[in-house]
Every structure is written in structure tokens, then in C-alpha cells.
PDB file of C-alpha atoms in Angstrom:
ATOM      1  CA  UNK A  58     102.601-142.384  21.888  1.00 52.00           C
ATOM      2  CA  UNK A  59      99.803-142.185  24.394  1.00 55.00           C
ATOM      3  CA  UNK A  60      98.720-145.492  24.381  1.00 60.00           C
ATOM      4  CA  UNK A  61     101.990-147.190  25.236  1.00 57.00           C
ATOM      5  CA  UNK A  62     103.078-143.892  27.755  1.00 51.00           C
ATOM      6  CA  UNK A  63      99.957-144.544  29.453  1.00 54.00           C
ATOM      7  CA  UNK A  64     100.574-148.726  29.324  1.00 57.00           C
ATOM      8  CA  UNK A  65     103.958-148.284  30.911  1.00 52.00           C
ATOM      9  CA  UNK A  66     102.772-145.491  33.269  1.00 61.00           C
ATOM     10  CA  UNK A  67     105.324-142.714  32.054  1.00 60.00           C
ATOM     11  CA  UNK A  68     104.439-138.922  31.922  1.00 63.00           C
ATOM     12  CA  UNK A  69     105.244-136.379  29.198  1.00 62.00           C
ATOM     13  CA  UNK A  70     105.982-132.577  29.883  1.00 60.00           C
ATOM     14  CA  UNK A  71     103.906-132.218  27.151  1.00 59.00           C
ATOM     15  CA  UNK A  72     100.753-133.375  29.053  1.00 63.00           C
ATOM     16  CA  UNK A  73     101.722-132.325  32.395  1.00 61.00           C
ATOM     17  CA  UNK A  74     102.875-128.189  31.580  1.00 61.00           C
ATOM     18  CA  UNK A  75      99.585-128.662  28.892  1.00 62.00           C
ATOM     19  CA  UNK A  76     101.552-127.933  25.858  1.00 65.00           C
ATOM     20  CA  UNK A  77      99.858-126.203  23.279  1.00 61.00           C
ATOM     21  CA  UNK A  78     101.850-128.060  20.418  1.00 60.00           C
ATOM     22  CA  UNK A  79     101.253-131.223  21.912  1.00 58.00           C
ATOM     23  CA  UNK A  80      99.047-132.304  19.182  1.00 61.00           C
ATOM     24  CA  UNK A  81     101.430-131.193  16.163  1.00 66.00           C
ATOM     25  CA  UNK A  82     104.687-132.527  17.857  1.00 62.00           C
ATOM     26  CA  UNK A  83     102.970-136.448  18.951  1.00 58.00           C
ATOM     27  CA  UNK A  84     101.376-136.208  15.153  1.00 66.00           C
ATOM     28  CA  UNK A  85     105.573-136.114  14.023  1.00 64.00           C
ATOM     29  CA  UNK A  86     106.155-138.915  16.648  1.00 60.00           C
ATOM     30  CA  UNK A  87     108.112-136.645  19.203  1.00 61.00           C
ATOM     31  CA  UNK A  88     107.453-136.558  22.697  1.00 63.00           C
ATOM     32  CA  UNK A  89     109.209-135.284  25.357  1.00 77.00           C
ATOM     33  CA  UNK A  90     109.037-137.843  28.585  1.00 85.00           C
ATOM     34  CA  UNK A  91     109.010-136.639  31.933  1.00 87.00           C
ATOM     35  CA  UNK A  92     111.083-138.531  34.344  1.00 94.00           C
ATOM     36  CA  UNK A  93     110.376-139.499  38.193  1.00 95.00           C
ATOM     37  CA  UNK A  94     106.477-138.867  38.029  1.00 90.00           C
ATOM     38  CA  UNK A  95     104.065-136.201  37.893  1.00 86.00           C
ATOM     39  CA  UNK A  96     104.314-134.476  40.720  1.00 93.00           C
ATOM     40  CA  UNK A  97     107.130-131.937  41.314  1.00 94.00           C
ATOM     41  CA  UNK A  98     108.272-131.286  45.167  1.00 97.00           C
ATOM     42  CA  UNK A  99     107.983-127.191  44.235  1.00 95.00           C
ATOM     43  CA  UNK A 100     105.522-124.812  42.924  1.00 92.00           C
ATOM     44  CA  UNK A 101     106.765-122.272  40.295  1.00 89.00           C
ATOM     45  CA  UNK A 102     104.141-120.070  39.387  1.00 87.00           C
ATOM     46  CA  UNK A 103     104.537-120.576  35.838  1.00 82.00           C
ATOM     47  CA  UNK A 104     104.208-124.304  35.621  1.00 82.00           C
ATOM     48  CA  UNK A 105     101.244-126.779  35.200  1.00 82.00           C
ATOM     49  CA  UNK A 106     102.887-129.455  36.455  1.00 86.00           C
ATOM     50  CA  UNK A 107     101.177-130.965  39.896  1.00 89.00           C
ATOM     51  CA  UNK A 108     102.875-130.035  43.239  1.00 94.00           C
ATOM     52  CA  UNK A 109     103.627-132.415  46.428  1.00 95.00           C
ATOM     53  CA  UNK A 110     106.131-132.165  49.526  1.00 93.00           C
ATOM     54  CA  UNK A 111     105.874-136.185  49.343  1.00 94.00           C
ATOM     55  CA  UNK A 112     105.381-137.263  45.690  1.00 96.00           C
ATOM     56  CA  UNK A 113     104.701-140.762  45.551  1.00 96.00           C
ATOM     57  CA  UNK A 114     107.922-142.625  45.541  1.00 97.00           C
ATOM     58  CA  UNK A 115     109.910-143.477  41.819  1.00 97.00           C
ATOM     59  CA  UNK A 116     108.710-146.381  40.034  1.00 95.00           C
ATOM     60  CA  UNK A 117     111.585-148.842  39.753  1.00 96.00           C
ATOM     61  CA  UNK A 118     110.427-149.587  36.457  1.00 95.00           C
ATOM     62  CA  UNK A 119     110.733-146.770  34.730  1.00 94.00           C
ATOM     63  CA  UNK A 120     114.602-146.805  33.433  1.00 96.00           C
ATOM     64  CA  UNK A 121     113.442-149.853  31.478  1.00 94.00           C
ATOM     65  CA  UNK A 122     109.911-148.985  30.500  1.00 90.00           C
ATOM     66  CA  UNK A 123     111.541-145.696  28.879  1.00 90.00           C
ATOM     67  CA  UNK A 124     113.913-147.716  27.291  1.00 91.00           C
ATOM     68  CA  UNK A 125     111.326-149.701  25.657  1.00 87.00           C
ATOM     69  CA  UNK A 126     108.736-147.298  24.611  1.00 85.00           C
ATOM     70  CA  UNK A 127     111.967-145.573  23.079  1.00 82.00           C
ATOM     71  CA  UNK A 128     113.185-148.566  21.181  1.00 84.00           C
ATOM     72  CA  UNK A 129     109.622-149.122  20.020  1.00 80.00           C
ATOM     73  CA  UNK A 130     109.402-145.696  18.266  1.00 77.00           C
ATOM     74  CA  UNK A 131     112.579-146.072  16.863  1.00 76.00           C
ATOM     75  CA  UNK A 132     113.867-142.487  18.253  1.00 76.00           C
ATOM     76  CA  UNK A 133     117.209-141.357  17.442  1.00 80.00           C
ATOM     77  CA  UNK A 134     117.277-138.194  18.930  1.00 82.00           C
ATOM     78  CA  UNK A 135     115.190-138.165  23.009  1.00 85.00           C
ATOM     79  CA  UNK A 136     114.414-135.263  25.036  1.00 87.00           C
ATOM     80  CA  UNK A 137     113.552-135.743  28.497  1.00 92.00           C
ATOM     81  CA  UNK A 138     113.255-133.597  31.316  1.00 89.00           C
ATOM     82  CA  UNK A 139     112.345-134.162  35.278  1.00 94.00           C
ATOM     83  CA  UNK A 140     110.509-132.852  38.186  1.00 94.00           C
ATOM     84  CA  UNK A 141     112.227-131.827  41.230  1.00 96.00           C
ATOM     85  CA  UNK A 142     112.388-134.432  43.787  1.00 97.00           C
ATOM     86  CA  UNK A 143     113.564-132.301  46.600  1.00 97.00           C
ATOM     87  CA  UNK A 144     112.131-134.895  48.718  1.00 97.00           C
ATOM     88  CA  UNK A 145     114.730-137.308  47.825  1.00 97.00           C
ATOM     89  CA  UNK A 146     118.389-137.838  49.021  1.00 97.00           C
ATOM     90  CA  UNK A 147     119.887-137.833  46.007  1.00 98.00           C
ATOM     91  CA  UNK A 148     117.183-135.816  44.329  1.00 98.00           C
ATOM     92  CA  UNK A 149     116.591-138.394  41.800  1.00 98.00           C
ATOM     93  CA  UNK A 150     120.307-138.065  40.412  1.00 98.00           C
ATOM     94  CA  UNK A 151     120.883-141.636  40.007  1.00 98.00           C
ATOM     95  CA  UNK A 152     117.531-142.214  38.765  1.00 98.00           C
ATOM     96  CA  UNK A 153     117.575-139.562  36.016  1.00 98.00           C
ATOM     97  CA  UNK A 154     121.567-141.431  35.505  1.00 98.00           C
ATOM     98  CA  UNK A 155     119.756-144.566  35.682  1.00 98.00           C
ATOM     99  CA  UNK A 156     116.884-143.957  33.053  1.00 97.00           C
ATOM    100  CA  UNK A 157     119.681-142.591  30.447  1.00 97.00           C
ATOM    101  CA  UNK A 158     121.805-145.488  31.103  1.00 96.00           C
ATOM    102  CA  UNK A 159     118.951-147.815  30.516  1.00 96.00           C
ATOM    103  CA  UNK A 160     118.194-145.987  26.910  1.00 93.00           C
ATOM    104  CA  UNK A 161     122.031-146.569  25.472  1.00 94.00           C
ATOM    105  CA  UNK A 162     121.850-150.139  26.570  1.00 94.00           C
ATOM    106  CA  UNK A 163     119.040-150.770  23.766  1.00 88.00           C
ATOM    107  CA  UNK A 164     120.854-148.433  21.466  1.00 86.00           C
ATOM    108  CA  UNK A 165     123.936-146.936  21.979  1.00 90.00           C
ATOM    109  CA  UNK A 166     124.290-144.641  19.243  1.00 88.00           C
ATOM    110  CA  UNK A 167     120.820-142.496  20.459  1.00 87.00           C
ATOM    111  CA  UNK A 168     121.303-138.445  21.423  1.00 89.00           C
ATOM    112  CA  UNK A 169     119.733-138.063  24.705  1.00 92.00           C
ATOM    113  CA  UNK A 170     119.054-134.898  25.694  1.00 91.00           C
ATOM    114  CA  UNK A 171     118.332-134.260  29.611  1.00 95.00           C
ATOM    115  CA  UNK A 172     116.616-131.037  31.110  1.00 93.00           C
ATOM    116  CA  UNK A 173     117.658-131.495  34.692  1.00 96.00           C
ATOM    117  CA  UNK A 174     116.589-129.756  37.743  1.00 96.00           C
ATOM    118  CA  UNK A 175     118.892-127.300  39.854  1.00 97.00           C
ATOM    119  CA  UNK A 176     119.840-129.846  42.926  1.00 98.00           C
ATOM    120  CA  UNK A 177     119.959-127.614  44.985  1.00 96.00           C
ATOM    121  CA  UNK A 178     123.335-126.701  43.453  1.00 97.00           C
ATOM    122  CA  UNK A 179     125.163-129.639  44.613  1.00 98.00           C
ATOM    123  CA  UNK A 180     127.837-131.126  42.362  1.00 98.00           C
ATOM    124  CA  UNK A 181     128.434-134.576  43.192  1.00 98.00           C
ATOM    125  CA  UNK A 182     124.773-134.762  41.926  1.00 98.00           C
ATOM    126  CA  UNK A 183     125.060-132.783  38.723  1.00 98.00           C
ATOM    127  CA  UNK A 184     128.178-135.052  38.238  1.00 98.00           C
ATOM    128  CA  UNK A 185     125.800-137.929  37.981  1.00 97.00           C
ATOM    129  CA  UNK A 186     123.877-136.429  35.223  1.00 97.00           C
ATOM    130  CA  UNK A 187     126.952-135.203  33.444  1.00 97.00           C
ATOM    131  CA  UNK A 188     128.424-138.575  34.059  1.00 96.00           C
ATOM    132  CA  UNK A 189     125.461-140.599  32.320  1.00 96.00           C
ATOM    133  CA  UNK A 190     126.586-140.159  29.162  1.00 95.00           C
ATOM    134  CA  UNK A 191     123.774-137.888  27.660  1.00 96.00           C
ATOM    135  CA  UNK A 192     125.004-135.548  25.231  1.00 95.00           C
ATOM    136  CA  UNK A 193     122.878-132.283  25.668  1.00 95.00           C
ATOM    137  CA  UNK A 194     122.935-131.227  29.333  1.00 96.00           C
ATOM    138  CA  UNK A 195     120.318-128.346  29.560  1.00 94.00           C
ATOM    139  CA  UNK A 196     119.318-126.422  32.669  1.00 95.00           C
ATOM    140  CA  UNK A 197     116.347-123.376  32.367  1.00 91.00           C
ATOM    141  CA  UNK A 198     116.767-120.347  33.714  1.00 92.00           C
ATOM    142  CA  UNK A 199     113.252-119.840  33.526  1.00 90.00           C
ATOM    143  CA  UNK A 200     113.228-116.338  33.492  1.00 88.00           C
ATOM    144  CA  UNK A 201     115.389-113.033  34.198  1.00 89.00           C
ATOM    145  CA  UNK A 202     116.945-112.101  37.335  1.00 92.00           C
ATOM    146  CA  UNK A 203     114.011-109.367  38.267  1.00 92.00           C
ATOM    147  CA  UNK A 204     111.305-111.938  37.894  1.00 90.00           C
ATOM    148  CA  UNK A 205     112.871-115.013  39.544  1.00 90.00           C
ATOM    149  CA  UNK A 206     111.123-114.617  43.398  1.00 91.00           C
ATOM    150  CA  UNK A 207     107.698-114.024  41.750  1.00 91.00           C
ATOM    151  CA  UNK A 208     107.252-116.901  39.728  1.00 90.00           C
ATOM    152  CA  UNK A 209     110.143-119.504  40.798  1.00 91.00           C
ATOM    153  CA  UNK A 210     109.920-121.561  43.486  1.00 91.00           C
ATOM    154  CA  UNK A 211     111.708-119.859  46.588  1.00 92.00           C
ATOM    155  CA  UNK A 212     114.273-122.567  46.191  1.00 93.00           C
ATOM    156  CA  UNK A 213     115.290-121.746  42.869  1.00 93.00           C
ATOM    157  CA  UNK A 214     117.455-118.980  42.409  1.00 94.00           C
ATOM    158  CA  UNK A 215     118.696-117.316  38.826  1.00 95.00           C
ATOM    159  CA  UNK A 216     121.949-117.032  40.656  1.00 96.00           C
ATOM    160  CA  UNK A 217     122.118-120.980  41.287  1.00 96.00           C
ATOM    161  CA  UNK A 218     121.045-121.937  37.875  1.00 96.00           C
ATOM    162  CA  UNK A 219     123.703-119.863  36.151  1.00 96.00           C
ATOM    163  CA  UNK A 220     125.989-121.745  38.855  1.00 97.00           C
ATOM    164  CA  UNK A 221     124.493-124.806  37.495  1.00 97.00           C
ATOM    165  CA  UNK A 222     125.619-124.102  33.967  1.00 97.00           C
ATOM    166  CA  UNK A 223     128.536-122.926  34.675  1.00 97.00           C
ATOM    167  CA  UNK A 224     129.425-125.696  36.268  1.00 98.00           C
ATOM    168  CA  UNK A 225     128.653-128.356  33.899  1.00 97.00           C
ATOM    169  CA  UNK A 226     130.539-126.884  31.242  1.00 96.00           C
ATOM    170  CA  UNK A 227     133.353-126.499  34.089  1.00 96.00           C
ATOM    171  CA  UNK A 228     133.291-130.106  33.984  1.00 96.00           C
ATOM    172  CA  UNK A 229     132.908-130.941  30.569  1.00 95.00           C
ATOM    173  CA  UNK A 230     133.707-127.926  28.348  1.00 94.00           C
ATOM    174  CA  UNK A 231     132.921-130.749  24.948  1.00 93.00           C
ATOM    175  CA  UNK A 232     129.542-131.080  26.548  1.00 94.00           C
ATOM    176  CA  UNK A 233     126.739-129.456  24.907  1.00 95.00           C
ATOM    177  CA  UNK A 234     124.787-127.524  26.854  1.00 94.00           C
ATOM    178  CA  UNK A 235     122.117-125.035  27.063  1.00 93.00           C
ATOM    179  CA  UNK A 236     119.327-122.989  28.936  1.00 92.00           C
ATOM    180  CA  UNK A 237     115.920-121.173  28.416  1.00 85.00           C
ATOM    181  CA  UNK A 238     113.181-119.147  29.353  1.00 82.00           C
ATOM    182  CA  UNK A 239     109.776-119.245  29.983  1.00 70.00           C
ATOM    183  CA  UNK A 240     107.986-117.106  27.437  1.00 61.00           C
ATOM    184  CA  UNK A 241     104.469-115.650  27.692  1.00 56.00           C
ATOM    185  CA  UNK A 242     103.622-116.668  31.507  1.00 48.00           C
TER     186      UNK A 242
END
């Protein structure tokens, strides 16, 4: 998985938050990829992810890079997740829409599985993700309500995220969806 994630200049969670199952889960031949770079436009406390107010901009590429690094493992079932592109007018919606589009064109019958950033709370974006046909939508919490302004970002709010999820399932109450939280910080 390295070699060709590292050939096609995509990023995995699992390298960038310095997973400590990394080694187990890319042994199985799953990988969670990272969409829209490496750096994330905030700075939760709890994250290892690299912070930027201007990330380098999204590689046009990577919708079908993704898709072909998927079709060449043969994966049924993808995760992927983002970093916040605040910095962005769209906030990377119709990338994220873009990328998952991309994947059912080489094989429709695939379970994506998105972990997508708050938007700031703004619909008509979360519609795009909800629109792109994945089939888990998953926001995180991160953590309880207490804890939020000490390790979250100041523009993340436990208040918005449960907005988030509530929502998407608004929208789509067949959706799957589904949250978590940070463990151990």
C-alpha cells in the first residue's frame, strides 16, 4: 500500500494521526486514505495531522489516482476520511463528491465509507457528500461536550457536529451513518 500511495502522492490517516495499528491493518491490506492533502486548515489538540491557514492547493489528480490504487487492491469495502479545508469555498465538498464519484466509476458495486469534516455546518455542502452516493456518512464528535474548547479547534463545536448528524439523517433517514470519539488523548 505504501509504495503505490506514495507513487500517486495520496495520504493515509493512518500515517498522518500516526496510528498505532498501522502496521497490523496495511499487513490485512486495509488502509484508510486521506483526502485533499496533508495538511488540515485547523489545529485540534488531539490530532497529528499537520496544520496550515493555506494548505497547498488539491491535486486535480487525486479523484482518479484513488480510484486506481483502489481498483488495484481490489477493495470492496473503502474508508476515507478528509482534512478540513476551511480555506476553500466549497471546503473541498465537491472534491470529497468528486473522489467518491471517481471510485464507483471503476466499480460500482464498492461500499465507500466517508468521514467528512463539519463545513462549517452548511448544508448545501453536506448535501454534496450525502449526494455522492457513499453509503456510510460518518461525522466525529471527537469528544464530549465539557472537553470540546480544550482540544477542538475553536471552530468546531459539539453542538454543530450533532447538527451535522442530525442533519444528514434529516436528509436521508436510509443512510447509514455514524460518529465517534477520540479515546485516550
Amino acid at each position: 500500500i505504501k509504495s503505490q500511495r506514495v507513487q500517486l502522492g495520496l495520504s493515509t490517516v493512518c500515517e498522518q494521526a500516526q496510528c498505532p495499528n498501522l502496521g497490523e491493518c496495511w499487513d490485512s491490506g486495509t488502509a484508510t486514505f486521506m483526502l485533499m492533502g496533508d495538511f488540515c486548515t485547523r489545529g485540534c489538540r488531539f490530532c497529528s495531522v499537520q496544520t496550515a491557514r493555506n494548505p497547498p492547493p488539491l491535486d486535480p489528480m487525486e479523484p482518479q489516482n484513488l480510484a486506481k490504487t483502489i481498483q488495484s487492491l481490489l477493495l470492496k469495502y473503502v474508508v476515507l476520511t478528509t482534512v478540513d479545508r476551511d480555506d476553500l469555498p466549497d471546503q473541498g465538498a465537491s472534491h470529497i463528491r468528486e473522489c467518491i464519484q471517481e471510485m464507483f466509476s471503476i466499480n460500482p458495486d464498492m461500499i465507500i465509507e466517508i468521514l467528512m469534516p463539519d463545513f462549517q455546518g452548511k448544508e448545501v455542502l453536506i448535501d454534496q457528500v450525502i449526494k455522492s452516493g457513499a453509503k456510510v456518512i460518518s461525522h466525529n464528535v471527537e469528544c464530549i461536550q465539557r472537553q470540546t474548547s480544550k482540544v477542538r479547534d475553536p471552530r468546531a463545536s459539539y453542538q454543530q457536529s450533532l447538527d451535522v448528524l442530525r442533519y444528514i439523517k434529516k436528509r436521508d433517514p436510509k443512510l447509514y451513518s455514524k460518529s465517534s470519539l477520540m479515546v485516550g488523548w
